[in-house]
Amino acid sequence: MLKADQKDKDKLIKPLFETGRTYWVTIAILLAIIGWALYMYYRQLTLGMKVTGMQRPVYWGVYMVNFIFFIGISHAGTLISAILRVTGAEWRRPITRVAEAITAFALIVGSLQIIIDMGRPDRLLSVILNGRLQSPILWDVLSVTAYFLGSITYLYLPVIPDAALLRDNLPPYSPAWRKRLYSIMALGWRGNRTQWIRLEKAIAVMAVLIIPIAVSVHTIISWILATTVQPGWHSTIFGPYFVVGAIFSGIGALFIAMTIVRWKLKLEEYITEKQYNNLGLIFITMSAVWMYFTYAEHMIITAGQEVYEFPVLTSKLWGDYAVSFWVMVALMVVSFWIMVIPRLISKTAKRFLVFQPRFTTGAVLLAVVTGYYLVTDSTIPGLSGINPETLFFLVRGSLLVELLFVGLGVAKWFKTRLVAATTVAGVMVVIGMWLERWNIIIPTMTHPYLVSWAEYHPTITEVALTAGSVALFIFMFLVFFKLFPIISIWEVAEGRVIDAERAKVTIPMPEASGIKERLRGKGIRKARG
Amino acid sequence: MAKWSMVIDLDKCVACQGCSIACRFENNTPVVSPEEAALGRSILWNEVFPLRSEGEAAIASAQAKFLTRPCMHCEDPPCIKVCPVGATYKDDEGIVRQNYARCIGCRFCTVACPYGVRYFNWYEPSWEEGMDTHLNPDRVAGRGDLEGPAIRPKGVVEKCTFCIHRHHKAIARAEAEGREFRNSDYTPACVQTCTAKARFFGDFDDPNSTVSRLSQSRRAFRLLDEAGTSPKVIYLHEG
Amino acid sequence: MHLDYPDNPLIEFLYWLINTPGLGGIMASVVGGGILLAVGATLRWISKGGQALEPEEFAYPTPALHSHEDTG
């Protein structure tokens, strides 16, 4: 008999057996969306791919965007649990399970996109029977298979002790099938020394193995595009660019999941600001690297003077895809801003006028007015005498300054609201990364070499299947966490013990090293702790 | 072993689109409705279109240069490299072929081809009443193979095959007549029908064939040579 | 422009390897099957660990468990 902590019992085990109305309503809504998507997919099967917005030359559309996007999201789990486990970051403990679940489910939904996109899904098995290793699709089959099996195992291994805990700590009113489920899942877990040591070894090996596999997965997905000679795709930067983007969007998705779970199950004691803060720092790094890659990719096309790549670039900068491109850039810049600037502002910043709410409100109002004049192109009263060219820069310049002030005010507001800031940034990045995939695939598809340039508008079928995919992802997430604790109970308990042990250890100050003198020189009298 | 090649003299071409039509009837290419065609879903193994650089004004004033474009049957075809199942392949005589029975419809080859010669069946092909009884009965079929003019199922990719069934028929006829197969026995439909006699077809490896001699012309060029595909369709154009 | 590969049996073999339909599937099956076997073996190994004659049971790893690690 394994005994769970009373706190874990109340906070983590009890919610598994008590289901509120909101849960069932959410499940019902998700099932309705999935049902709609299934019907639309059935139509696509019977009528053919003509129900999509795809055509010649836009042979790949939203399905391919979703594929790259979801596989990208799946990189959340690898990063958090594997890299943090390998480097021994203690704060990872409460969020590993959520991250690993995102990986497994995003991979399922992502791989599904390929089947949805196939003209002949009935011939899927042909990829195995007639698979040719020269095709990047086969590389994908290999690496996604390895990644999927690996991440399912990686999700399951830490579940074993928790399943045993659940088996032994079931509330009296739980149905019999649950006892059976946990007994099977626990694989006869007893929790003796040999089992623990073996489990920890297995997890440690998996954590190391899964990192290169994860890197290979998104690299190979980028190579599906980069191994063609299409304008804008044939680039060596795509591999690392996609991997960074994948990890970036994965953390974004993890932030959203963490916040919802924390808020719904009231897990503030488990998922603390520390997780948000530390993960936020990784997020900021990824954001910076992503921006660097994005800049590099477009910069080199600009300098390359390639007649076929230029139209792709200009369609993004000021052509058909300017909206999706600049919205993406804006989302990334704003998310970076609300993650970085609040960390830089002093707590006492309220002394300054620019950080006061009334100033920000004023800036918002001014920005709205300026924006209105800019969009409607109407004349500004009192300024009709000014040279139009001067006015052009004046209006845009003042809008920029106003937005800067709004940004500073917002940053001050987010200063004391780390969770809110992080979650907002997560949402922005998830949307931004979907747009990024769109901006990579569609402009190249619509601007091919010889075929006349085209437009692409997704149809209701594609919208339905995208919505259905997102719904399926959330559905799997909800069902899984109704059955298994959202936080790895044993890992958090282990972390508590480690913290307690650490708190006991005191390191005496070395007398002879001169550290004391140096500290005193800096005005510090006693070492803390 | 011949290396089949085509030469198209753009200075002779009158852009009558006869090649497109001949190809359609020879290869049972499905007809699409005007609505679907406007969406970019028409299937023309041999497409005739004005060059993009010419612009609308040139087309209106009948000054535009037109390009007639079959499959290039590249020596280094990007489409074959990306096919996950080997549904498209280059045969011994250099013809890039497509097996409808094996294609999984992933459309990687259509994306990889820089010439846009590959077409996807967005829906079940259909013909108007009366037309459907006059389809070309020739087939290139075997166990797990379905090629050439065979009716395509929906969801697969199709493309110009240099009328591969005509090649097979020419060999069979020579055999039946008890004689050696001559290269001149085999001609694709677009070459046969060309109004301006602008198309030539033959063995590129034979230094005395028409295509070999024409390919030496100062007017000869290959489409998108910079893509590194080594096309076996050679264009002739002044300047 | 056309890449002419040298007449080398190794290069010919490698080209055959990547160009033959079916070999990719075999490779995918080997990778997938290998991982499944390895995972199965690992899970069995962990499960079998429960048969060791050790009276103590831990709901989670504690320093008490780890302090014996070098001896056990």
Tab-separated table of C-alpha atoms in Angstrom, chain A residues 44-56 58-60 63 117-121 123-124 126-127 130-132 134-138 223-225 227-230 233 308 445 448-453, chain B residues 36 39-42 47 49 51-52 67 69 78 80-86 100-108 110-120 122-124 153-156 223-224 226-227:
chain	number	residue	atom	x	y	z
A	44	GLN	CA	-14.321	15.448	-48.749
A	45	LEU	CA	-13.862	11.690	-49.083
A	46	THR	CA	-16.923	11.214	-51.250
A	47	LEU	CA	-16.774	14.400	-53.335
A	48	GLY	CA	-13.013	14.639	-53.630
A	49	MET	CA	-10.566	17.351	-52.658
A	50	LYS	CA	-12.539	19.897	-54.683
A	51	VAL	CA	-14.374	20.844	-51.483
A	52	THR	CA	-11.148	22.478	-50.310
A	53	GLY	CA	-9.782	25.771	-51.578
A	54	MET	CA	-6.750	24.055	-53.023
A	55	GLN	CA	-6.081	24.051	-56.765
A	56	ARG	CA	-3.235	24.289	-59.196
A	58	VAL	CA	-1.707	25.833	-54.576
A	59	TYR	CA	-1.442	22.100	-54.051
A	60	TRP	CA	-0.863	22.430	-50.317
A	63	TYR	CA	-3.900	21.080	-43.895
A	117	ASP	CA	-4.496	16.008	-46.858
A	118	MET	CA	-4.035	12.797	-48.857
A	119	GLY	CA	-6.013	12.341	-52.031
A	120	ARG	CA	-6.102	8.577	-51.452
A	121	PRO	CA	-6.115	7.901	-47.707
A	123	ARG	CA	-3.682	3.767	-49.887
A	124	LEU	CA	-1.971	4.865	-46.674
A	126	SER	CA	1.304	1.855	-49.514
A	127	VAL	CA	3.746	4.180	-47.758
A	130	ASN	CA	6.225	0.693	-51.313
A	131	GLY	CA	8.073	3.249	-49.191
A	132	ARG	CA	11.043	4.841	-50.936
A	134	GLN	CA	14.721	8.942	-51.106
A	135	SER	CA	11.486	10.793	-50.416
A	136	PRO	CA	11.487	13.243	-47.474
A	137	ILE	CA	8.030	11.886	-46.633
A	138	LEU	CA	9.656	8.588	-45.672
A	223	TRP	CA	13.100	19.604	-45.356
A	224	ILE	CA	9.837	18.553	-46.996
A	225	LEU	CA	9.748	22.160	-48.140
A	227	THR	CA	14.303	19.823	-50.587
A	228	THR	CA	12.163	21.226	-53.397
A	229	VAL	CA	13.420	23.922	-55.747
A	230	GLN	CA	10.398	26.170	-55.193
A	233	TRP	CA	11.801	27.279	-49.748
A	308	TYR	CA	11.553	34.017	-58.775
A	445	MET	CA	2.577	28.035	-53.509
A	448	PRO	CA	5.451	29.332	-58.638
A	449	TYR	CA	7.894	29.477	-61.525
A	450	LEU	CA	5.829	28.879	-64.634
A	451	VAL	CA	2.183	28.518	-63.657
A	452	SER	CA	0.289	31.797	-63.517
A	453	TRP	CA	0.081	33.252	-60.014
B	36	GLU	CA	-13.787	24.622	-61.656
B	39	LEU	CA	-10.534	27.919	-59.719
B	40	GLY	CA	-7.487	26.502	-61.454
B	41	ARG	CA	-8.580	22.903	-61.657
B	42	SER	CA	-8.487	22.329	-65.391
B	47	GLU	CA	-0.806	23.655	-71.758
B	49	PHE	CA	-0.172	29.953	-72.169
B	51	LEU	CA	4.541	34.153	-70.838
B	52	ARG	CA	4.058	36.101	-67.627
B	67	LEU	CA	4.577	28.867	-74.639
B	69	ARG	CA	4.359	23.099	-72.474
B	78	PRO	CA	12.511	16.605	-58.969
B	80	ILE	CA	10.588	11.354	-58.845
B	81	LYS	CA	12.923	12.135	-55.979
B	82	VAL	CA	10.117	13.170	-53.654
B	83	CYS	CA	7.558	10.440	-54.425
B	84	PRO	CA	7.227	8.335	-51.249
B	85	VAL	CA	5.877	5.243	-53.014
B	86	GLY	CA	7.540	5.163	-56.422
B	100	TYR	CA	-2.355	5.931	-61.013
B	101	ALA	CA	-2.800	2.628	-59.223
B	102	ARG	CA	-0.083	3.393	-56.715
B	103	CYS	CA	-0.300	7.186	-56.261
B	104	ILE	CA	-1.413	8.124	-52.735
B	105	GLY	CA	-2.328	11.696	-53.645
B	106	CYS	CA	0.069	13.449	-51.266
B	107	ARG	CA	0.792	16.003	-54.030
B	108	PHE	CA	4.456	16.285	-53.122
B	110	THR	CA	3.039	18.535	-57.938
B	111	VAL	CA	4.692	20.857	-55.438
B	112	ALA	CA	8.211	19.771	-56.392
B	113	CYS	CA	7.823	20.178	-60.173
B	114	PRO	CA	9.052	23.652	-61.172
B	115	TYR	CA	7.177	23.461	-64.490
B	116	GLY	CA	3.736	22.724	-63.080
B	117	VAL	CA	3.196	19.836	-65.482
B	118	ARG	CA	1.552	17.616	-62.879
B	119	TYR	CA	-2.180	17.687	-62.310
B	120	PHE	CA	-4.284	16.429	-59.443
B	122	TRP	CA	-9.696	17.057	-57.393
B	123	TYR	CA	-12.800	14.920	-58.004
B	124	GLU	CA	-14.054	11.936	-59.966
B	153	PRO	CA	-9.748	7.637	-60.085
B	154	LYS	CA	-10.196	10.772	-58.002
B	155	GLY	CA	-7.391	11.821	-55.714
B	156	VAL	CA	-4.406	10.837	-57.857
B	223	LEU	CA	13.038	25.855	-69.957
B	224	LEU	CA	14.227	26.914	-66.470
B	226	GLU	CA	18.777	27.025	-63.812
B	227	ALA	CA	16.546	24.564	-61.951
